[in-house]
PDB file of C-alpha atoms and ligand atoms in Angstrom:
ATOM      1  CA  UNK A 247      50.411 105.743  43.196  1.00 40.00           C
ATOM      2  CA  UNK A 248      53.045 103.790  41.240  1.00 44.00           C
ATOM      3  CA  UNK A 249      50.445 101.829  39.292  1.00 45.00           C
ATOM      4  CA  UNK A 250      48.439 104.882  38.254  1.00 49.00           C
ATOM      5  CA  UNK A 251      51.652 106.489  36.992  1.00 45.00           C
ATOM      6  CA  UNK A 252      52.348 103.402  34.863  1.00 47.00           C
ATOM      7  CA  UNK A 253      48.780 103.449  33.555  1.00 49.00           C
ATOM      8  CA  UNK A 254      49.111 107.128  32.739  1.00 45.00           C
ATOM      9  CA  UNK A 255      52.472 106.626  31.052  1.00 43.00           C
ATOM     10  CA  UNK A 256      51.203 103.745  28.950  1.00 46.00           C
ATOM     11  CA  UNK A 257      48.174 105.821  27.972  1.00 45.00           C
ATOM     12  CA  UNK A 258      50.421 108.553  26.618  1.00 42.00           C
ATOM     13  CA  UNK A 259      52.768 105.988  25.132  1.00 44.00           C
ATOM     14  CA  UNK A 260      50.028 104.302  23.180  1.00 54.00           C
ATOM     15  CA  UNK A 261      47.940 107.340  22.325  1.00 71.00           C
ATOM     16  CA  UNK A 262      47.651 107.719  18.609  1.00 84.00           C
ATOM     17  CA  UNK A 263      48.694 110.949  17.007  1.00 88.00           C
ATOM     18  CA  UNK A 264      47.670 112.236  13.614  1.00 92.00           C
ATOM     19  CA  UNK A 265      50.086 112.608  10.709  1.00 94.00           C
ATOM     20  CA  UNK A 266      49.735 115.419   8.183  1.00 93.00           C
ATOM     21  CA  UNK A 267      49.300 114.509   4.556  1.00 93.00           C
ATOM     22  CA  UNK A 268      52.133 115.997   2.514  1.00 93.00           C
ATOM     23  CA  UNK A 269      50.740 115.105  -0.908  1.00 89.00           C
ATOM     24  CA  UNK A 270      49.149 111.666  -1.259  1.00 89.00           C
ATOM     25  CA  UNK A 271      51.144 110.350   1.685  1.00 94.00           C
ATOM     26  CA  UNK A 272      48.088 108.675   3.285  1.00 96.00           C
ATOM     27  CA  UNK A 273      49.488 105.235   2.389  1.00 96.00           C
ATOM     28  CA  UNK A 274      52.771 105.850   4.241  1.00 96.00           C
ATOM     29  CA  UNK A 275      50.915 107.595   7.082  1.00 97.00           C
ATOM     30  CA  UNK A 276      48.695 104.540   7.609  1.00 97.00           C
ATOM     31  CA  UNK A 277      51.720 102.221   7.530  1.00 98.00           C
ATOM     32  CA  UNK A 278      53.539 104.430  10.048  1.00 97.00           C
ATOM     33  CA  UNK A 279      50.561 104.115  12.401  1.00 96.00           C
ATOM     34  CA  UNK A 280      50.862 100.312  12.169  1.00 97.00           C
ATOM     35  CA  UNK A 281      54.661 100.387  12.680  1.00 97.00           C
ATOM     36  CA  UNK A 282      54.121 102.666  15.643  1.00 94.00           C
ATOM     37  CA  UNK A 283      51.801 100.032  17.154  1.00 94.00           C
ATOM     38  CA  UNK A 284      54.516  97.374  16.755  1.00 95.00           C
ATOM     39  CA  UNK A 285      56.713  97.785  19.869  1.00 93.00           C
ATOM     40  CA  UNK A 286      58.698  94.701  18.784  1.00 94.00           C
ATOM     41  CA  UNK A 287      59.984  96.729  15.813  1.00 96.00           C
ATOM     42  CA  UNK A 288      60.593  99.864  17.871  1.00 94.00           C
ATOM     43  CA  UNK A 289      62.628  97.923  20.376  1.00 95.00           C
ATOM     44  CA  UNK A 290      64.956  96.685  17.602  1.00 97.00           C
ATOM     45  CA  UNK A 291      65.187 100.069  15.862  1.00 96.00           C
ATOM     46  CA  UNK A 292      66.079 101.723  19.164  1.00 95.00           C
ATOM     47  CA  UNK A 293      69.242  99.619  19.259  1.00 96.00           C
ATOM     48  CA  UNK A 294      70.298 100.987  15.887  1.00 94.00           C
ATOM     49  CA  UNK A 295      72.959 103.714  15.798  1.00 91.00           C
ATOM     50  CA  UNK A 296      74.391 104.227  12.307  1.00 85.00           C
ATOM     51  CA  UNK A 297      77.293 106.613  11.598  1.00 82.00           C
ATOM     52  CA  UNK A 298      76.056 110.222  11.647  1.00 81.00           C
ATOM     53  CA  UNK A 299      76.935 110.955   8.026  1.00 80.00           C
ATOM     54  CA  UNK A 300      74.712 108.057   6.900  1.00 78.00           C
ATOM     55  CA  UNK A 301      71.567 109.263   8.673  1.00 83.00           C
ATOM     56  CA  UNK A 302      69.866 111.483   6.119  1.00 86.00           C
ATOM     57  CA  UNK A 303      69.318 108.850   3.426  1.00 91.00           C
ATOM     58  CA  UNK A 304      69.072 105.887   5.750  1.00 95.00           C
ATOM     59  CA  UNK A 305      65.525 104.468   5.763  1.00 96.00           C
ATOM     60  CA  UNK A 306      65.786 102.453   9.036  1.00 96.00           C
ATOM     61  CA  UNK A 307      67.308 105.470  10.807  1.00 95.00           C
ATOM     62  CA  UNK A 308      64.616 107.826   9.498  1.00 96.00           C
ATOM     63  CA  UNK A 309      61.931 105.280  10.381  1.00 96.00           C
ATOM     64  CA  UNK A 310      63.308 105.111  13.917  1.00 96.00           C
ATOM     65  CA  UNK A 311      63.344 108.926  14.142  1.00 95.00           C
ATOM     66  CA  UNK A 312      59.781 109.194  12.830  1.00 96.00           C
ATOM     67  CA  UNK A 313      58.429 106.583  15.254  1.00 95.00           C
ATOM     68  CA  UNK A 314      60.173 108.279  18.194  1.00 94.00           C
ATOM     69  CA  UNK A 315      58.945 111.719  17.133  1.00 94.00           C
ATOM     70  CA  UNK A 316      55.374 110.389  16.880  1.00 94.00           C
ATOM     71  CA  UNK A 317      55.463 109.915  20.652  1.00 90.00           C
ATOM     72  CA  UNK A 318      56.390 113.548  21.183  1.00 85.00           C
ATOM     73  CA  UNK A 319      53.131 115.503  21.156  1.00 81.00           C
ATOM     74  CA  UNK A 320      55.019 118.780  20.679  1.00 83.00           C
ATOM     75  CA  UNK A 321      56.569 117.607  17.447  1.00 85.00           C
ATOM     76  CA  UNK A 322      54.702 119.233  14.562  1.00 84.00           C
ATOM     77  CA  UNK A 323      55.811 117.048  11.675  1.00 90.00           C
ATOM     78  CA  UNK A 324      57.263 113.831  13.094  1.00 94.00           C
ATOM     79  CA  UNK A 325      57.432 112.018   9.766  1.00 94.00           C
ATOM     80  CA  UNK A 326      58.489 114.760   7.359  1.00 94.00           C
ATOM     81  CA  UNK A 327      62.156 113.642   7.202  1.00 95.00           C
ATOM     82  CA  UNK A 328      61.067 110.027   6.720  1.00 96.00           C
ATOM     83  CA  UNK A 329      58.860 111.015   3.758  1.00 95.00           C
ATOM     84  CA  UNK A 330      61.745 113.028   2.266  1.00 95.00           C
ATOM     85  CA  UNK A 331      64.067 110.073   2.744  1.00 95.00           C
ATOM     86  CA  UNK A 332      61.616 107.697   0.980  1.00 95.00           C
ATOM     87  CA  UNK A 333      61.177 110.282  -1.769  1.00 94.00           C
ATOM     88  CA  UNK A 334      64.935 110.117  -2.422  1.00 93.00           C
ATOM     89  CA  UNK A 335      64.570 106.347  -2.710  1.00 92.00           C
ATOM     90  CA  UNK A 336      61.940 106.656  -5.463  1.00 90.00           C
ATOM     91  CA  UNK A 337      58.908 106.400  -3.166  1.00 92.00           C
ATOM     92  CA  UNK A 338      57.570 109.742  -4.283  1.00 90.00           C
ATOM     93  CA  UNK A 339      55.030 112.092  -2.823  1.00 86.00           C
ATOM     94  CA  UNK A 340      52.109 113.103  -5.069  1.00 85.00           C
ATOM     95  CA  UNK A 341      51.989 109.516  -6.345  1.00 87.00           C
ATOM     96  CA  UNK A 342      49.337 106.900  -5.533  1.00 87.00           C
ATOM     97  CA  UNK A 343      50.999 103.956  -3.834  1.00 91.00           C
ATOM     98  CA  UNK A 344      50.042 100.401  -2.992  1.00 94.00           C
ATOM     99  CA  UNK A 345      50.327  99.813   0.775  1.00 96.00           C
ATOM    100  CA  UNK A 346      51.620  96.240   0.353  1.00 97.00           C
ATOM    101  CA  UNK A 347      54.342  97.384  -2.059  1.00 96.00           C
ATOM    102  CA  UNK A 348      55.408 100.223   0.253  1.00 96.00           C
ATOM    103  CA  UNK A 349      55.385  97.858   3.248  1.00 98.00           C
ATOM    104  CA  UNK A 350      57.793  95.605   1.307  1.00 97.00           C
ATOM    105  CA  UNK A 351      59.917  98.538   0.073  1.00 97.00           C
ATOM    106  CA  UNK A 352      60.400  99.878   3.614  1.00 97.00           C
ATOM    107  CA  UNK A 353      61.388  96.450   4.941  1.00 98.00           C
ATOM    108  CA  UNK A 354      63.649  95.725   1.949  1.00 97.00           C
ATOM    109  CA  UNK A 355      65.401  99.110   2.234  1.00 96.00           C
ATOM    110  CA  UNK A 356      65.808  98.470   5.961  1.00 96.00           C
ATOM    111  CA  UNK A 357      67.501  95.146   5.180  1.00 97.00           C
ATOM    112  CA  UNK A 358      69.723  96.708   2.560  1.00 96.00           C
ATOM    113  CA  UNK A 359      70.745  99.826   4.454  1.00 94.00           C
ATOM    114  CA  UNK A 360      71.066  98.659   8.016  1.00 94.00           C
ATOM    115  CA  UNK A 361      74.754  98.650   8.876  1.00 90.00           C
ATOM    116  CA  UNK A 362      74.122  96.361  11.859  1.00 92.00           C
ATOM    117  CA  UNK A 363      73.418  93.065  10.066  1.00 95.00           C
ATOM    118  CA  UNK A 364      72.444  91.134  13.217  1.00 97.00           C
ATOM    119  CA  UNK A 365      69.777  93.714  13.945  1.00 96.00           C
ATOM    120  CA  UNK A 366      68.604  93.632  10.311  1.00 97.00           C
ATOM    121  CA  UNK A 367      68.283  89.856  10.616  1.00 97.00           C
ATOM    122  CA  UNK A 368      66.146  90.205  13.741  1.00 98.00           C
ATOM    123  CA  UNK A 369      63.827  92.642  11.948  1.00 98.00           C
ATOM    124  CA  UNK A 370      63.573  90.259   8.980  1.00 97.00           C
ATOM    125  CA  UNK A 371      62.675  87.377  11.312  1.00 97.00           C
ATOM    126  CA  UNK A 372      60.003  89.499  13.007  1.00 97.00           C
ATOM    127  CA  UNK A 373      57.983  89.578   9.749  1.00 98.00           C
ATOM    128  CA  UNK A 374      59.313  86.658   7.708  1.00 97.00           C
ATOM    129  CA  UNK A 375      56.833  84.042   6.445  1.00 95.00           C
ATOM    130  CA  UNK A 376      58.606  80.952   5.137  1.00 93.00           C
ATOM    131  CA  UNK A 377      56.863  79.094   2.350  1.00 91.00           C
ATOM    132  CA  UNK A 378      57.772  76.195   0.118  1.00 90.00           C
ATOM    133  CA  UNK A 379      56.532  75.673  -3.403  1.00 88.00           C
ATOM    134  CA  UNK A 380      55.989  71.990  -4.123  1.00 88.00           C
ATOM    135  CA  UNK A 381      55.398  70.740  -7.631  1.00 89.00           C
ATOM    136  CA  UNK A 382      54.544  67.054  -8.018  1.00 90.00           C
ATOM    137  CA  UNK A 383      54.826  65.106 -11.262  1.00 92.00           C
ATOM    138  CA  UNK A 384      51.458  63.486 -12.009  1.00 90.00           C
ATOM    139  CA  UNK A 385      53.167  60.548 -13.724  1.00 93.00           C
ATOM    140  CA  UNK A 386      55.767  59.471 -11.162  1.00 96.00           C
ATOM    141  CA  UNK A 387      54.752  61.497  -8.037  1.00 94.00           C
ATOM    142  CA  UNK A 388      58.253  62.963  -7.766  1.00 95.00           C
ATOM    143  CA  UNK A 389      58.139  66.204  -5.706  1.00 93.00           C
ATOM    144  CA  UNK A 390      60.388  69.195  -6.328  1.00 91.00           C
ATOM    145  CA  UNK A 391      60.563  71.805  -3.560  1.00 92.00           C
ATOM    146  CA  UNK A 392      61.608  75.461  -3.739  1.00 92.00           C
ATOM    147  CA  UNK A 393      61.886  77.510  -0.540  1.00 95.00           C
ATOM    148  CA  UNK A 394      60.832  81.139  -0.494  1.00 93.00           C
ATOM    149  CA  UNK A 395      60.220  83.855   2.067  1.00 94.00           C
ATOM    150  CA  UNK A 396      57.611  86.623   2.190  1.00 95.00           C
ATOM    151  CA  UNK A 397      56.906  89.689   4.325  1.00 97.00           C
ATOM    152  CA  UNK A 398      53.154  89.437   3.803  1.00 97.00           C
ATOM    153  CA  UNK A 399      50.853  86.526   3.094  1.00 95.00           C
ATOM    154  CA  UNK A 400      49.141  87.237  -0.258  1.00 94.00           C
ATOM    155  CA  UNK A 401      45.578  85.901  -0.202  1.00 94.00           C
ATOM    156  CA  UNK A 402      43.388  85.706  -3.281  1.00 92.00           C
ATOM    157  CA  UNK A 403      39.759  86.811  -2.964  1.00 92.00           C
ATOM    158  CA  UNK A 404      36.980  84.933  -4.690  1.00 89.00           C
ATOM    159  CA  UNK A 405      33.769  86.392  -6.075  1.00 86.00           C
ATOM    160  CA  UNK A 406      31.044  86.570  -3.479  1.00 88.00           C
ATOM    161  CA  UNK A 407      31.579  85.964   0.195  1.00 92.00           C
ATOM    162  CA  UNK A 408      34.976  85.137   1.732  1.00 95.00           C
ATOM    163  CA  UNK A 409      36.179  84.438   5.234  1.00 96.00           C
ATOM    164  CA  UNK A 410      39.827  85.007   6.093  1.00 96.00           C
ATOM    165  CA  UNK A 411      40.104  81.316   6.996  1.00 92.00           C
ATOM    166  CA  UNK A 412      38.742  80.249   3.592  1.00 91.00           C
ATOM    167  CA  UNK A 413      41.301  82.538   1.901  1.00 92.00           C
ATOM    168  CA  UNK A 414      44.138  80.982   3.925  1.00 90.00           C
ATOM    169  CA  UNK A 415      42.877  77.507   3.081  1.00 86.00           C
ATOM    170  CA  UNK A 416      42.759  78.203  -0.652  1.00 86.00           C
ATOM    171  CA  UNK A 417      46.302  79.612  -0.424  1.00 86.00           C
ATOM    172  CA  UNK A 418      47.519  76.134   0.471  1.00 78.00           C
ATOM    173  CA  UNK A 419      45.211  74.147  -1.792  1.00 78.00           C
ATOM    174  CA  UNK A 420      46.526  71.912  -4.487  1.00 70.00           C
ATOM    175  CA  UNK A 421      46.167  73.290  -7.990  1.00 72.00           C
ATOM    176  CA  UNK A 422      46.828  71.448 -11.214  1.00 70.00           C
ATOM    177  CA  UNK A 423      48.767  73.537 -13.676  1.00 68.00           C
ATOM    178  CA  UNK A 424      46.601  74.816 -16.446  1.00 66.00           C
ATOM    179  CA  UNK A 425      45.985  72.715 -19.524  1.00 66.00           C
ATOM    180  CA  UNK A 426      49.104  72.586 -21.669  1.00 69.00           C
ATOM    181  CA  UNK A 427      51.343  73.817 -18.844  1.00 79.00           C
ATOM    182  CA  UNK A 428      53.950  71.250 -17.950  1.00 85.00           C
ATOM    183  CA  UNK A 429      57.095  71.244 -15.867  1.00 86.00           C
ATOM    184  CA  UNK A 430      60.341  69.382 -16.377  1.00 90.00           C
ATOM    185  CA  UNK A 431      60.481  66.349 -14.082  1.00 93.00           C
ATOM    186  CA  UNK A 432      63.970  65.428 -12.825  1.00 92.00           C
ATOM    187  CA  UNK A 433      62.998  61.768 -12.524  1.00 95.00           C
ATOM    188  CA  UNK A 434      61.060  61.235 -15.778  1.00 95.00           C
ATOM    189  CA  UNK A 435      63.674  63.400 -17.504  1.00 95.00           C
ATOM    190  CA  UNK A 436      60.996  65.063 -19.593  1.00 94.00           C
ATOM    191  CA  UNK A 437      58.166  67.578 -19.367  1.00 93.00           C
ATOM    192  CA  UNK A 438      55.146  66.265 -17.489  1.00 91.00           C
ATOM    193  CA  UNK A 439      51.835  67.559 -16.129  1.00 90.00           C
ATOM    194  CA  UNK A 440      52.267  68.684 -12.509  1.00 89.00           C
ATOM    195  CA  UNK A 441      50.278  69.624  -9.444  1.00 87.00           C
ATOM    196  CA  UNK A 442      51.339  72.740  -7.646  1.00 85.00           C
ATOM    197  CA  UNK A 443      51.103  73.441  -3.936  1.00 84.00           C
ATOM    198  CA  UNK A 444      52.267  76.137  -1.571  1.00 84.00           C
ATOM    199  CA  UNK A 445      53.209  75.045   1.900  1.00 84.00           C
ATOM    200  CA  UNK A 446      53.499  77.390   4.842  1.00 86.00           C
ATOM    201  CA  UNK A 447      56.660  76.337   6.630  1.00 87.00           C
ATOM    202  CA  UNK A 448      56.814  78.868   9.430  1.00 89.00           C
ATOM    203  CA  UNK A 449      54.979  81.988  10.526  1.00 92.00           C
ATOM    204  CA  UNK A 450      56.532  85.026  12.219  1.00 95.00           C
ATOM    205  CA  UNK A 451      55.498  86.733  15.446  1.00 95.00           C
ATOM    206  CA  UNK A 452      54.110  89.657  13.422  1.00 97.00           C
ATOM    207  CA  UNK A 453      51.970  88.330  10.594  1.00 97.00           C
ATOM    208  CA  UNK A 454      50.983  90.702   7.798  1.00 98.00           C
ATOM    209  CA  UNK A 455      48.120  89.459   5.626  1.00 97.00           C
ATOM    210  CA  UNK A 456      47.630  91.015   2.214  1.00 97.00           C
ATOM    211  CA  UNK A 457      44.103  90.727   0.821  1.00 97.00           C
ATOM    212  CA  UNK A 458      44.708  90.841  -2.918  1.00 95.00           C
ATOM    213  CA  UNK A 459      42.009  93.327  -3.816  1.00 94.00           C
ATOM    214  CA  UNK A 460      43.733  94.645  -6.917  1.00 93.00           C
ATOM    215  CA  UNK A 461      43.650  92.498  -9.999  1.00 90.00           C
ATOM    216  CA  UNK A 462      45.340  93.308 -13.244  1.00 86.00           C
ATOM    217  CA  UNK A 463      43.825  91.681 -16.319  1.00 84.00           C
ATOM    218  CA  UNK A 464      44.885  94.320 -18.802  1.00 87.00           C
ATOM    219  CA  UNK A 465      43.400  97.044 -16.644  1.00 89.00           C
ATOM    220  CA  UNK A 466      43.776  97.226 -12.852  1.00 88.00           C
ATOM    221  CA  UNK A 467      40.502  96.867 -10.996  1.00 91.00           C
ATOM    222  CA  UNK A 468      39.570  96.568  -7.372  1.00 93.00           C
ATOM    223  CA  UNK A 469      37.660  93.632  -5.915  1.00 93.00           C
ATOM    224  CA  UNK A 470      35.133  94.983  -3.431  1.00 92.00           C
ATOM    225  CA  UNK A 471      34.004  91.507  -2.337  1.00 94.00           C
ATOM    226  CA  UNK A 472      33.241  90.848   1.302  1.00 96.00           C
ATOM    227  CA  UNK A 473      36.049  89.320   3.392  1.00 97.00           C
ATOM    228  CA  UNK A 474      35.276  88.699   7.060  1.00 97.00           C
ATOM    229  CA  UNK A 475      37.933  88.331   9.737  1.00 97.00           C
ATOM    230  CA  UNK A 476      38.026  88.086  13.497  1.00 96.00           C
ATOM    231  CA  UNK A 477      40.171  89.672  16.182  1.00 95.00           C
ATOM    232  CA  UNK A 478      41.671  86.237  16.817  1.00 94.00           C
ATOM    233  CA  UNK A 479      42.991  84.192  13.905  1.00 93.00           C
ATOM    234  CA  UNK A 480      43.511  80.466  14.215  1.00 90.00           C
ATOM    235  CA  UNK A 481      46.320  79.445  11.874  1.00 86.00           C
ATOM    236  CA  UNK A 482      45.865  75.732  12.670  1.00 80.00           C
ATOM    237  CA  UNK A 483      42.940  75.691  10.245  1.00 63.00           C
ATOM    238  CA  UNK A 484      44.771  73.959   7.422  1.00 57.00           C
ATOM    239  CA  UNK A 485      45.363  70.820   9.429  1.00 47.00           C
ATOM    240  CA  UNK A 486      42.212  69.182   8.136  1.00 47.00           C
ATOM    241  CA  UNK A 487      43.671  65.694   7.796  1.00 46.00           C
ATOM    242  CA  UNK A 488      43.134  65.561   4.039  1.00 47.00           C
ATOM    243  CA  UNK A 489      46.092  67.698   3.077  1.00 48.00           C
ATOM    244  CA  UNK A 490      48.706  66.344   5.444  1.00 47.00           C
ATOM    245  CA  UNK A 491      51.631  68.594   6.288  1.00 45.00           C
ATOM    246  CA  UNK A 492      50.166  71.450   4.286  1.00 47.00           C
ATOM    247  CA  UNK A 493      50.681  73.696   7.226  1.00 50.00           C
ATOM    248  CA  UNK A 494      53.592  73.122   9.522  1.00 53.00           C
ATOM    249  CA  UNK A 495      53.243  76.618  10.866  1.00 59.00           C
ATOM    250  CA  UNK A 496      50.531  77.111  13.442  1.00 73.00           C
ATOM    251  CA  UNK A 497      49.337  79.251  16.288  1.00 85.00           C
ATOM    252  CA  UNK A 498      46.773  81.820  17.356  1.00 92.00           C
ATOM    253  CA  UNK A 499      47.107  85.436  16.316  1.00 94.00           C
ATOM    254  CA  UNK A 500      45.580  88.633  17.618  1.00 95.00           C
ATOM    255  CA  UNK A 501      44.643  91.491  15.280  1.00 97.00           C
ATOM    256  CA  UNK A 502      46.236  94.853  16.120  1.00 97.00           C
ATOM    257  CA  UNK A 503      46.185  96.927  12.927  1.00 98.00           C
ATOM    258  CA  UNK A 504      44.074  97.146   9.787  1.00 98.00           C
ATOM    259  CA  UNK A 505      45.203  99.219   6.813  1.00 98.00           C
ATOM    260  CA  UNK A 506      42.059 100.303   4.989  1.00 98.00           C
ATOM    261  CA  UNK A 507      41.748 101.240   1.311  1.00 97.00           C
ATOM    262  CA  UNK A 508      38.833 103.491   0.388  1.00 96.00           C
ATOM    263  CA  UNK A 509      37.939 104.118  -3.244  1.00 94.00           C
ATOM    264  CA  UNK A 510      38.811 102.529  -6.551  1.00 92.00           C
ATOM    265  CA  UNK A 511      41.956 101.140  -8.159  1.00 89.00           C
ATOM    266  CA  UNK A 512      42.509 104.482  -9.879  1.00 86.00           C
ATOM    267  CA  UNK A 513      41.724 106.847  -7.036  1.00 89.00           C
ATOM    268  CA  UNK A 514      41.943 105.799  -3.412  1.00 93.00           C
ATOM    269  CA  UNK A 515      42.734 106.806   0.126  1.00 96.00           C
ATOM    270  CA  UNK A 516      44.352 104.873   2.976  1.00 97.00           C
ATOM    271  CA  UNK A 517      43.460 105.006   6.669  1.00 97.00           C
ATOM    272  CA  UNK A 518      44.214 102.706   9.608  1.00 97.00           C
ATOM    273  CA  UNK A 519      42.520 101.097  12.584  1.00 97.00           C
ATOM    274  CA  UNK A 520      44.979 100.432  15.391  1.00 96.00           C
ATOM    275  CA  UNK A 521      44.769  98.598  18.683  1.00 93.00           C
ATOM    276  CA  UNK A 522      48.266  98.615  20.205  1.00 78.00           C
ATOM    277  CA  UNK A 523      47.508  96.120  22.976  1.00 78.00           C
ATOM    278  CA  UNK A 524      44.682  93.660  23.554  1.00 76.00           C
ATOM    279  CA  UNK A 525      43.315  95.483  26.592  1.00 79.00           C
ATOM    280  CA  UNK A 526      42.995  98.763  24.705  1.00 83.00           C
ATOM    281  CA  UNK A 527      40.227 100.098  22.500  1.00 91.00           C
ATOM    282  CA  UNK A 528      40.495 100.445  18.773  1.00 95.00           C
ATOM    283  CA  UNK A 529      41.543 103.845  17.389  1.00 95.00           C
ATOM    284  CA  UNK A 530      41.101 105.255  13.927  1.00 96.00           C
ATOM    285  CA  UNK A 531      43.708 107.310  12.084  1.00 96.00           C
ATOM    286  CA  UNK A 532      42.886 109.225   8.915  1.00 96.00           C
ATOM    287  CA  UNK A 533      46.004 111.340   8.250  1.00 95.00           C
ATOM    288  CA  UNK A 534      45.943 114.145  10.820  1.00 93.00           C
ATOM    289  CA  UNK A 535      42.615 113.062  12.340  1.00 94.00           C
ATOM    290  CA  UNK A 536      42.649 110.437  15.077  1.00 93.00           C
ATOM    291  CA  UNK A 537      39.805 109.240  17.258  1.00 93.00           C
ATOM    292  CA  UNK A 538      38.553 106.329  19.318  1.00 93.00           C
ATOM    293  CA  UNK A 539      36.810 103.581  17.373  1.00 95.00           C
ATOM    294  CA  UNK A 540      34.935 100.334  17.996  1.00 95.00           C
ATOM    295  CA  UNK A 541      35.373  96.756  16.805  1.00 96.00           C
ATOM    296  CA  UNK A 542      32.037  97.170  15.017  1.00 96.00           C
ATOM    297  CA  UNK A 543      33.579  99.943  12.905  1.00 97.00           C
ATOM    298  CA  UNK A 544      36.571  97.751  12.082  1.00 97.00           C
ATOM    299  CA  UNK A 545      34.089  95.084  10.922  1.00 97.00           C
ATOM    300  CA  UNK A 546      32.630  97.635   8.498  1.00 96.00           C
ATOM    301  CA  UNK A 547      35.870  97.207   6.499  1.00 97.00           C
ATOM    302  CA  UNK A 548      34.771  93.702   5.417  1.00 97.00           C
ATOM    303  CA  UNK A 549      33.394  95.453   2.330  1.00 93.00           C
ATOM    304  CA  UNK A 550      32.843  99.010   1.128  1.00 87.00           C
ATOM    305  CA  UNK A 551      35.686 100.808   2.882  1.00 91.00           C
ATOM    306  CA  UNK A 552      37.820  97.723   2.540  1.00 96.00           C
ATOM    307  CA  UNK A 553      40.490  96.211   4.761  1.00 97.00           C
ATOM    308  CA  UNK A 554      43.618  95.707   2.650  1.00 97.00           C
ATOM    309  CA  UNK A 555      46.417  94.726   5.054  1.00 98.00           C
ATOM    310  CA  UNK A 556      45.773  92.951   8.349  1.00 98.00           C
ATOM    311  CA  UNK A 557      48.481  92.885  10.999  1.00 98.00           C
ATOM    312  CA  UNK A 558      48.270  90.091  13.530  1.00 97.00           C
ATOM    313  CA  UNK A 559      50.528  89.441  16.504  1.00 95.00           C
ATOM    314  CA  UNK A 560      51.242  85.896  17.649  1.00 93.00           C
ATOM    315  CA  UNK A 561      49.635  85.153  20.989  1.00 90.00           C
ATOM    316  CA  UNK A 562      51.631  83.361  23.637  1.00 80.00           C
ATOM    317  CA  UNK A 563      50.826  79.655  24.037  1.00 66.00           C
ATOM    318  CA  UNK A 564      49.188  80.265  27.417  1.00 56.00           C
ATOM    319  CA  UNK A 565      47.030  83.124  26.098  1.00 52.00           C
ATOM    320  CA  UNK A 566      45.759  81.039  23.189  1.00 46.00           C
ATOM    321  CA  UNK A 567      44.717  78.146  25.459  1.00 41.00           C
TER     322      UNK A 567
HETATM  323 ZN1  LIG B 778      57.992  62.393 -13.183  1.00 58.21          ZN
END
């Protein structure tokens, strides 16, 4: 009796609900579906209680309200206030947006506006990818390091066929600066040719991967090339022995949301595939339409209707074997 009630409750808890499109808001709608499938974020937002007068223009507060309202099936427009709030922060309706940029804007505004700084820090840590840029002088081998942090891992796509693993590997591969490009070496005390390397220092429990499908070389175009990915991602792949210490961060990750971009760089539409927990089926959300989906359908986003953001959750050590 007790167990079936829990099963029932979790079914309603996790059931996806559609979100109306209020004028090119598909990008934010798709992101909201992914935030809604991130209970780690909800748990932190639920602890947030800003002063009442600050609520209307407060992005983290409106995000919390929207995510709570999405669970209430009687609520007709759970995210309307959130959209209005973003609109007042220059994320306008009736404007085509880039899902990775909006993902960053929402997290940055949350950091900026959250009055509870400890809570803001916990949300930052939930998504924060720490990287280090290393440039090495080719003359004296002196290495200069610059730390940086990211909310999504930007992966370049090559022409032809890509696997997610190959994209991650090229992210950390050594590149010589282009011909004529030199950096100032602190030891040689002059400009020298350098090699350039990005090192992943640590990975968060929620890993957002950004497949860089939009390229701007004068005019923005979309790369439709095939990128395959699996439901489980092994982030130990860079430890190949040749590039020692390239990847300090490691672990196995489980895919739970895919933000899909359909169309061209000029005219597109966003939808989302969501799987809130590993023992659930995939669901598909296209604005107000939601339905059950299959892993096979998610795989169709390797090309054509293309996956753009991939959200992975770190698996516990025991689960990853
Ligand atoms: Zn040098």
